[in-house]
Coordinates of C-alpha atoms in Angstrom, one line a residue:
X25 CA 23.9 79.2 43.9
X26 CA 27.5 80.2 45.3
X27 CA 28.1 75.8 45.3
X28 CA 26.8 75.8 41.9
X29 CA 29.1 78.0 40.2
X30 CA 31.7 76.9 42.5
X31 CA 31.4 74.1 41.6
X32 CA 31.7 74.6 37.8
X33 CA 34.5 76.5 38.5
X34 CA 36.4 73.4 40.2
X35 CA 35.4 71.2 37.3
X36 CA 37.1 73.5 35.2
X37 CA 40.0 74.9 37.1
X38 CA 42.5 73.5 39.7
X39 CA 42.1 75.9 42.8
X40 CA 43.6 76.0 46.2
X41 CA 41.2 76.5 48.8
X42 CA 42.5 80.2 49.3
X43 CA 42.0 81.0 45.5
X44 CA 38.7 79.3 45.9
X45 CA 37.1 81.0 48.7
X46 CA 39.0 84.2 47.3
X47 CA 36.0 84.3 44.4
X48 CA 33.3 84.8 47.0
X49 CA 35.5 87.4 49.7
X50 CA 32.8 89.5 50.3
X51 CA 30.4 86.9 51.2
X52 CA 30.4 86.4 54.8
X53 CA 33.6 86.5 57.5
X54 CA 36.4 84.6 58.1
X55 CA 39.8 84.2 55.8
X56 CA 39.5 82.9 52.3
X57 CA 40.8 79.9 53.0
X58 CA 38.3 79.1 55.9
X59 CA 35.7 80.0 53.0
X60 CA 37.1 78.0 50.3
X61 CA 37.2 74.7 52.5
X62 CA 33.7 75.3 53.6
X63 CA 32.5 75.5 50.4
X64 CA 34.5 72.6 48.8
X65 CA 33.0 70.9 52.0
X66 CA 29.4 71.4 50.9
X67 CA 29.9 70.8 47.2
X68 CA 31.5 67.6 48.1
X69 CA 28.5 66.3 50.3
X70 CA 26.3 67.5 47.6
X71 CA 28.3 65.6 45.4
X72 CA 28.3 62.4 47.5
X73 CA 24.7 62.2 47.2
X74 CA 24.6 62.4 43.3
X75 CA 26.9 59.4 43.9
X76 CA 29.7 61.7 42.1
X77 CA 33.2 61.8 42.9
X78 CA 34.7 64.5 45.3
X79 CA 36.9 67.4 44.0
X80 CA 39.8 67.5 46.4
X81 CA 42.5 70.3 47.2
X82 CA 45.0 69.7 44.4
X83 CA 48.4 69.5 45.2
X84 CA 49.2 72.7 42.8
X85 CA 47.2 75.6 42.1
X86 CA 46.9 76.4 39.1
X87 CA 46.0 80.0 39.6
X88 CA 48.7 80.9 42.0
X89 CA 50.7 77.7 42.2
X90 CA 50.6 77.1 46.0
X91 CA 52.1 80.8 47.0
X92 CA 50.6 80.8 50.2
X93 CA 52.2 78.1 51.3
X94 CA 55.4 80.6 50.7
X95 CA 55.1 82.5 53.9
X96 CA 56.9 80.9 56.4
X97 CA 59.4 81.3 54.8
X98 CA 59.2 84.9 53.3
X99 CA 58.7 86.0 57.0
X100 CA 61.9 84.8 57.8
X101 CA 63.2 86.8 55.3
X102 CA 61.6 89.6 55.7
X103 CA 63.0 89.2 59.3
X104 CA 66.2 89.2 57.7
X105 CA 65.9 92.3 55.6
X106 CA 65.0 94.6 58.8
X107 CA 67.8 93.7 60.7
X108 CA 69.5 96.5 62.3
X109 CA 66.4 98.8 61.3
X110 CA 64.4 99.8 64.2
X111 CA 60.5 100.2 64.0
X112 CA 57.5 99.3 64.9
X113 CA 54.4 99.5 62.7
X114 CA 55.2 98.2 59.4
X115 CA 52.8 97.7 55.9
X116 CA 53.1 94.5 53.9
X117 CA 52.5 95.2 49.6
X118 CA 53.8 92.5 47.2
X119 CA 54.1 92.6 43.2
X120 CA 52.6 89.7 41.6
X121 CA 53.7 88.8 38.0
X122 CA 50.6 90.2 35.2
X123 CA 50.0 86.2 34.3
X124 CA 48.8 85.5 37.9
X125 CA 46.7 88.5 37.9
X126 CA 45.8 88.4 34.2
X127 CA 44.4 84.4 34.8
X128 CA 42.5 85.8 37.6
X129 CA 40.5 87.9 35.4
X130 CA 39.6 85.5 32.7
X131 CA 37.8 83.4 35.7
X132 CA 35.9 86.0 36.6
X133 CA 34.9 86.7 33.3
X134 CA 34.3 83.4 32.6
X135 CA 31.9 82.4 35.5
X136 CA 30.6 86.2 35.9
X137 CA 32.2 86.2 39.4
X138 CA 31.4 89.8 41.4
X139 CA 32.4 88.9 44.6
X140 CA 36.0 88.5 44.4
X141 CA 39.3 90.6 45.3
X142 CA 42.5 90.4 43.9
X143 CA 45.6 87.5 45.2
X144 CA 47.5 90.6 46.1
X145 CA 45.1 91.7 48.4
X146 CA 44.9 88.7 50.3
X147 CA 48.4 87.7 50.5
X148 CA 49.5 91.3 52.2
X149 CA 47.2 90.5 54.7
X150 CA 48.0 86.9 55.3
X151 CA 51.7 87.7 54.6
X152 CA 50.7 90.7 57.1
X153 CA 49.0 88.6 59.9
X154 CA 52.5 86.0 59.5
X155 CA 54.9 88.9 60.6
X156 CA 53.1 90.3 63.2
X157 CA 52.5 87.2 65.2
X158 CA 56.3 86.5 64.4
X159 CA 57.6 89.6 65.3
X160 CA 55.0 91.6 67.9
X161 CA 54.7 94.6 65.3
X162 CA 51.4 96.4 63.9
X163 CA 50.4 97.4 61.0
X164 CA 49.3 101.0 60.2
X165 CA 48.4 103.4 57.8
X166 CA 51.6 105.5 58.4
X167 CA 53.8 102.8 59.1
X168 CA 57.5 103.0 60.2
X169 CA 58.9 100.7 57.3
X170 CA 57.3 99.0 54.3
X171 CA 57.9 95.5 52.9
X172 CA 57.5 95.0 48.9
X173 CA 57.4 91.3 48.2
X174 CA 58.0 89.5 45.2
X175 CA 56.5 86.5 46.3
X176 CA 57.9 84.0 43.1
X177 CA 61.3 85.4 42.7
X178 CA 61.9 85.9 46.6
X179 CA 63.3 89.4 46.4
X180 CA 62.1 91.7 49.2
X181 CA 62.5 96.1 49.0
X182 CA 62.4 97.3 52.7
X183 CA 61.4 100.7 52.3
X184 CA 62.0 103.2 55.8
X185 CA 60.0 106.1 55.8
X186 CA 61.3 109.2 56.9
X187 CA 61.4 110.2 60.3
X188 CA 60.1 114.4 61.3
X189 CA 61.0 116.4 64.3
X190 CA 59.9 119.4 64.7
X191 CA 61.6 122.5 67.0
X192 CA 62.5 126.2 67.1
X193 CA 65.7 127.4 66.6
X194 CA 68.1 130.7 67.7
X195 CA 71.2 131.6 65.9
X196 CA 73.0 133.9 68.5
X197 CA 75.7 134.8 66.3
X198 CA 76.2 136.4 62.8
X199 CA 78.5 134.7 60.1
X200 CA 76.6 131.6 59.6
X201 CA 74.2 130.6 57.0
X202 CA 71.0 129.0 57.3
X203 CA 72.2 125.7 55.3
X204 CA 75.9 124.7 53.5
X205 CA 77.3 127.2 51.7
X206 CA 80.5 127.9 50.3
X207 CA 82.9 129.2 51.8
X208 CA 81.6 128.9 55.2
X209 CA 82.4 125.3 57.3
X210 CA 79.5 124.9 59.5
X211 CA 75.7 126.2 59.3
X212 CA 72.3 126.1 61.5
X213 CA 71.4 123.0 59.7
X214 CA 74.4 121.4 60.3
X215 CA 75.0 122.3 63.5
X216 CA 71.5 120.7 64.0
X217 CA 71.6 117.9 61.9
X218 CA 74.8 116.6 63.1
X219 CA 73.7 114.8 66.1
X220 CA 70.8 113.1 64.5
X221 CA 72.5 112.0 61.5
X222 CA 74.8 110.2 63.7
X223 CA 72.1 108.6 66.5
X224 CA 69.7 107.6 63.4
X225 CA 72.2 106.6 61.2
X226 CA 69.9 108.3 58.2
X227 CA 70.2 111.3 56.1
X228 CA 69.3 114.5 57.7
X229 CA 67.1 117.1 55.7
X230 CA 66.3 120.3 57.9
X231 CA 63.9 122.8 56.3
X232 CA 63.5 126.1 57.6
X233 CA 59.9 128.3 58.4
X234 CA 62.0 131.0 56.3
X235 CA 65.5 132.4 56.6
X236 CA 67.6 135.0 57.6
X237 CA 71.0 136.7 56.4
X238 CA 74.3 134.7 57.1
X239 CA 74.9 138.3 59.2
X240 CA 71.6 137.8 61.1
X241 CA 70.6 136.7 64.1
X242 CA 67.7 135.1 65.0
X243 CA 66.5 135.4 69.4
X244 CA 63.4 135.0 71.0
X245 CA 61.3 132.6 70.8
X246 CA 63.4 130.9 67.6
X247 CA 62.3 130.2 64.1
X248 CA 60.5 127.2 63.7
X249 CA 61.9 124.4 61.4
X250 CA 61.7 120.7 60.5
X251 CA 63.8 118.0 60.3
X252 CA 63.0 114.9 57.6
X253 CA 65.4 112.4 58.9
X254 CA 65.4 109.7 55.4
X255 CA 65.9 105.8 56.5
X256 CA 66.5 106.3 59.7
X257 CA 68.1 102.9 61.5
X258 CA 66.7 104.3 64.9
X259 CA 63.7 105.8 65.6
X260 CA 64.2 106.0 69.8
X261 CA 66.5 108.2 71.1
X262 CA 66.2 111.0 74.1
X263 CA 65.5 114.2 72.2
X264 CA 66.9 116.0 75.7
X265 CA 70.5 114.8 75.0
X266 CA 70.2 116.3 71.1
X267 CA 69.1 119.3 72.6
X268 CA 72.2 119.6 75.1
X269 CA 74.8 118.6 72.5
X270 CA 73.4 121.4 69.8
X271 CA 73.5 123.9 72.6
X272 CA 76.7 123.3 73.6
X273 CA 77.8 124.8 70.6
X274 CA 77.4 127.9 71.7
X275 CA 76.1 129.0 68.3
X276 CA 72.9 127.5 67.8
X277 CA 70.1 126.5 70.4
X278 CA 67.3 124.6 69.9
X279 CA 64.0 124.4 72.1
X280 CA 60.6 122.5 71.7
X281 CA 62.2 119.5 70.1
X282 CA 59.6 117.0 69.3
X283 CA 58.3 114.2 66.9
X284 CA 55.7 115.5 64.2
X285 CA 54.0 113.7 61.2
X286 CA 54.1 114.3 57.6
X287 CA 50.9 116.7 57.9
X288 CA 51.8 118.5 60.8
X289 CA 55.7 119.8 59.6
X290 CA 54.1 120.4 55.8
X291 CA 51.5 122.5 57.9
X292 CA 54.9 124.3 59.7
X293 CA 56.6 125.1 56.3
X294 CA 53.6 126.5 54.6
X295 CA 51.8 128.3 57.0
X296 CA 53.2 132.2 56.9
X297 CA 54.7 134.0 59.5
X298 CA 54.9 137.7 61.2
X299 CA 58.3 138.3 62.1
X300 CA 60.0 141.1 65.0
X301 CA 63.0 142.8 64.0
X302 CA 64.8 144.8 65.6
X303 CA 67.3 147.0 62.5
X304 CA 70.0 149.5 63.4
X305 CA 70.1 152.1 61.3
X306 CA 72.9 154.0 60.0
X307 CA 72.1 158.0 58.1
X308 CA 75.4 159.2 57.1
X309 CA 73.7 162.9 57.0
X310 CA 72.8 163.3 60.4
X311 CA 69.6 162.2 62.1
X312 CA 67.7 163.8 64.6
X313 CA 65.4 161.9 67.4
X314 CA 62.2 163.7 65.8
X315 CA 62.8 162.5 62.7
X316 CA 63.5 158.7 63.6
X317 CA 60.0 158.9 65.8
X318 CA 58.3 160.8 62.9
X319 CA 59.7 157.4 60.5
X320 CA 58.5 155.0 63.0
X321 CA 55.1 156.9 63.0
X322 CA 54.8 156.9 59.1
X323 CA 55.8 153.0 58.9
X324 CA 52.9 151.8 61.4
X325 CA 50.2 150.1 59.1
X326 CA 52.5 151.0 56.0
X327 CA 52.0 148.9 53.2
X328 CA 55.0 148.8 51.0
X329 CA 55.4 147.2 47.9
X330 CA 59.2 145.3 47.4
X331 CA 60.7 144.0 43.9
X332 CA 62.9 141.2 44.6
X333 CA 65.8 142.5 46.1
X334 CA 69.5 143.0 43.8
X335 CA 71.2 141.0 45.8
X336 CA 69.2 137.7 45.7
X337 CA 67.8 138.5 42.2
X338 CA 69.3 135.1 41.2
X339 CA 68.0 133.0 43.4
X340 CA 64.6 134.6 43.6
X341 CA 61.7 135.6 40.8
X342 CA 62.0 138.7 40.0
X343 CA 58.9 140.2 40.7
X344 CA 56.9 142.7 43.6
X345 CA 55.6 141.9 46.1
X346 CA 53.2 143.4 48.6
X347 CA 54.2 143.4 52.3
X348 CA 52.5 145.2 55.8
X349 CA 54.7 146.8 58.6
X350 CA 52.1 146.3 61.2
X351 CA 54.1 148.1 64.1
X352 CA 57.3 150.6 64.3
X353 CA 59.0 151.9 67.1
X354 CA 62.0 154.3 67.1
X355 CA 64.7 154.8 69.7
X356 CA 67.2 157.3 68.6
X357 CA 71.3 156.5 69.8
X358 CA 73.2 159.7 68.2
X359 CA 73.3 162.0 65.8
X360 CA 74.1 158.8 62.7
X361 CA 72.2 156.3 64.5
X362 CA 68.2 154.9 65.6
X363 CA 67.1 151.6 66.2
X364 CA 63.8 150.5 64.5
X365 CA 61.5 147.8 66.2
X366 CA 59.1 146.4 63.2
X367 CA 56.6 144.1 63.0
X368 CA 56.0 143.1 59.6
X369 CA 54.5 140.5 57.4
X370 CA 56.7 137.4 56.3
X371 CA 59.3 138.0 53.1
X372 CA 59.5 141.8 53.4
X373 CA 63.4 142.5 53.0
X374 CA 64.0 144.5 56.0
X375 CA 67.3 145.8 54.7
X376 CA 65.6 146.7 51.4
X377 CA 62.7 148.0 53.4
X378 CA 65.5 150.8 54.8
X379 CA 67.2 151.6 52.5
X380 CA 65.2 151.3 49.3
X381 CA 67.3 149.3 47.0
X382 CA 67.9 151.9 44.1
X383 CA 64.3 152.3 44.0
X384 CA 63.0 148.7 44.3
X385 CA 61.3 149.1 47.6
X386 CA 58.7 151.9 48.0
X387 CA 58.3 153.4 49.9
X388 CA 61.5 153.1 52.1
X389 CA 63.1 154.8 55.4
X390 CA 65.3 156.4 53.3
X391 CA 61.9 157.6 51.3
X392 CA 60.5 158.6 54.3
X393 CA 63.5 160.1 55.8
X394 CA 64.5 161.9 52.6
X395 CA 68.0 161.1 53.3
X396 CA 69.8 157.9 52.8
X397 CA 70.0 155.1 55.6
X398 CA 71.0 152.2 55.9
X399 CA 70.8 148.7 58.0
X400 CA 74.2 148.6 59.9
X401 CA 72.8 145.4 62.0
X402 CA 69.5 143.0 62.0
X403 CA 68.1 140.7 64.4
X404 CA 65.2 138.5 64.2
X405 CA 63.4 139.0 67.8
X406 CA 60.6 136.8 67.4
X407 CA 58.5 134.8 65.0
X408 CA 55.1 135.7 65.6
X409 CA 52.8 132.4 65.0

């Protein structure tokens, strides 16, 4: 049955051997070409014995006018269009024009064919298999680069993907932001993405497991960020020397520098985090060490519920939310001063969270205290994952 229709098919239509064996792809194993020859093969003997003529390869395809025989050549450009990239696993995906695709169609309609895939399909594998063997890369489902071929016109769209690193970093001094802003020359992820801007020779995006205050530091164990590093030339380089010119600055350290995928640093972002501070707190009316233990006692297990804060009521919705202090400790310095120790839930303002914001925060320290305090200094201890 598969040489009777394939046969009417050839009587009809001139097809190469890969558009012919193309009709039946999910018959059997092999490559559609192997197929189609092997089944022009056995119409033709069944031919010869009906004394009828064979039905040879034409010279052009009529379906796909002999674009196979393109590859050679579109590997070499393809070769071309990766120079000076570096990568290793690369995907091949091609546009065809709607004709091709559309006259496709109409032969499967016309001969009721079920067993067929599309010429796209089969030329980014073939096109695939060419560049592998040509170049000693692999294909893969997350693949370093992408080739998108226009296999009549000849134009080729090399498509990087983005390179992620994950790490941890510690701002040990206060008067830098996060990421650019005015006013201010240099910032964590500048400081940061400096180095791998210039290595990769691609554009460095670093993204932050939260913030702090431009007057905030942030010790310990280091908050946790990725890096999306877009075209990137280079995809080898020692992480240990990044690491070693970032602390040099004296400013920012990194630790735990390491390659991630897409999943694993959308994972990092989203996933929410307990934070240590440790606040010092000024009480311009006096405050007494019983009365910064008895705050400390009343904040353990506190829930507190925080409109956005004043100051970033621009740049944030303006709306409450509920936050936990898990743990307080008090250690009292003078007669205007305690330190507070907190352990809270991620995005409760700690400055808010003493001072109350004109009522925005409740309750606050300076609810609890009945006089008002406020956060002199802040540091980030430790992001608790």
């Amino acid at each position: 049955m598969i040489a009777e229709k394939a046969e009417k098919i050839l009587e009809k239509h001139n097809l190469c051997n890969h558009c012919l064996g193309r009709l039946f792809a999910s018959l059997g194993k092999g490559t559609n070409e192997d197929r189609g020859r092997a089944i022009r093969f056995v119409i033709n003997m069944e031919r010869s014995a009906r004394g009828l003529p064979p039905i040879q390869e034409p010279e052009k395809c009529e379906l796909c006018d002999n674009v196979f025989e393109r590859i050679p050549g579109i590997v070499e450009d393809m070769k071309r269009a990766a120079e000076g990239v570096e990568f290793e696993t690369f995907l091949v995906g091609s546009r065809f024009p709607d004709g091709v695709k559309d006259k496709e169609k109409v032969i499967w309609e016309e001969f009721g064919v079920d067993t067929a895939e599309p010429i796209n399909r089969e030329f980014n594998r073939e096109l695939g298999k060419a560049f592998g063997r040509a170049t000693g890369k692999d294909t893969s489902k997350s693949p370093d680069v992408v080739f998108i071929v226009e296999p009549y016109s000849g134009r080729i769209e090399l498509q990087i993907n983005p390179l992620y690193v994950y790490g941890r970093y510690r701002k040990l001094v206060r008067g830098i932001p996060q990421t650019p802003l005015p006013d201010f020359e240099e910032s964590v992820a500048s400081i940061i993405c400096r180095p791998f801007s210039r290595i990769t020779g691609g554009k460095c995006v670093f993204k932050g497991a939260g913030r702090e205050d431009v007057d905030v530091r942030m010790l310990g164990n280091g908050r946790p960020f990725i890096l999306e590093i877009k075209r990137p030339k280079r995809r080898k380089f020692d992480l240990k020397e990044i690491v070693r010119e970032i602390n040099e600055s004296g400013k920012v350290e990194v630790l735990d520098l390491r390659f991630t995928t897409p999943d694993e640093a959308e994972n990092v972002l989203s996933t929410p985090h307990r934070k240590e501070y440790l606040a010092f707190v000024l009480v311009e009316e006096g405050v007494t060490p019983e009365e910064a233990e008895e705050v400390a006692k009343k904040l353990r297990g506190l829930e507190v519920h925080q409109r956005t804060p004043w100051r970033v009521r621009k740049v944030r919705a303006d709306k409450v939310r509920v936050r936990k202090v898990h743990d307080a400790e008090a250690r009292w310095i003078d007669g205007k001063h305690f330190e507070l120790r907190l352990v809270t839930d991620g995005g409760l303002y700690i400055k808010e969270l003493i001072s109350g914001d004109n009522g925005r925060t409740k309750p606050s320290v300076s609810d609890l205290l009945g006089k008002r305090a406020w956060c002199e200094r802040l540091d980030v201890l430790n992001i608790l994952d």
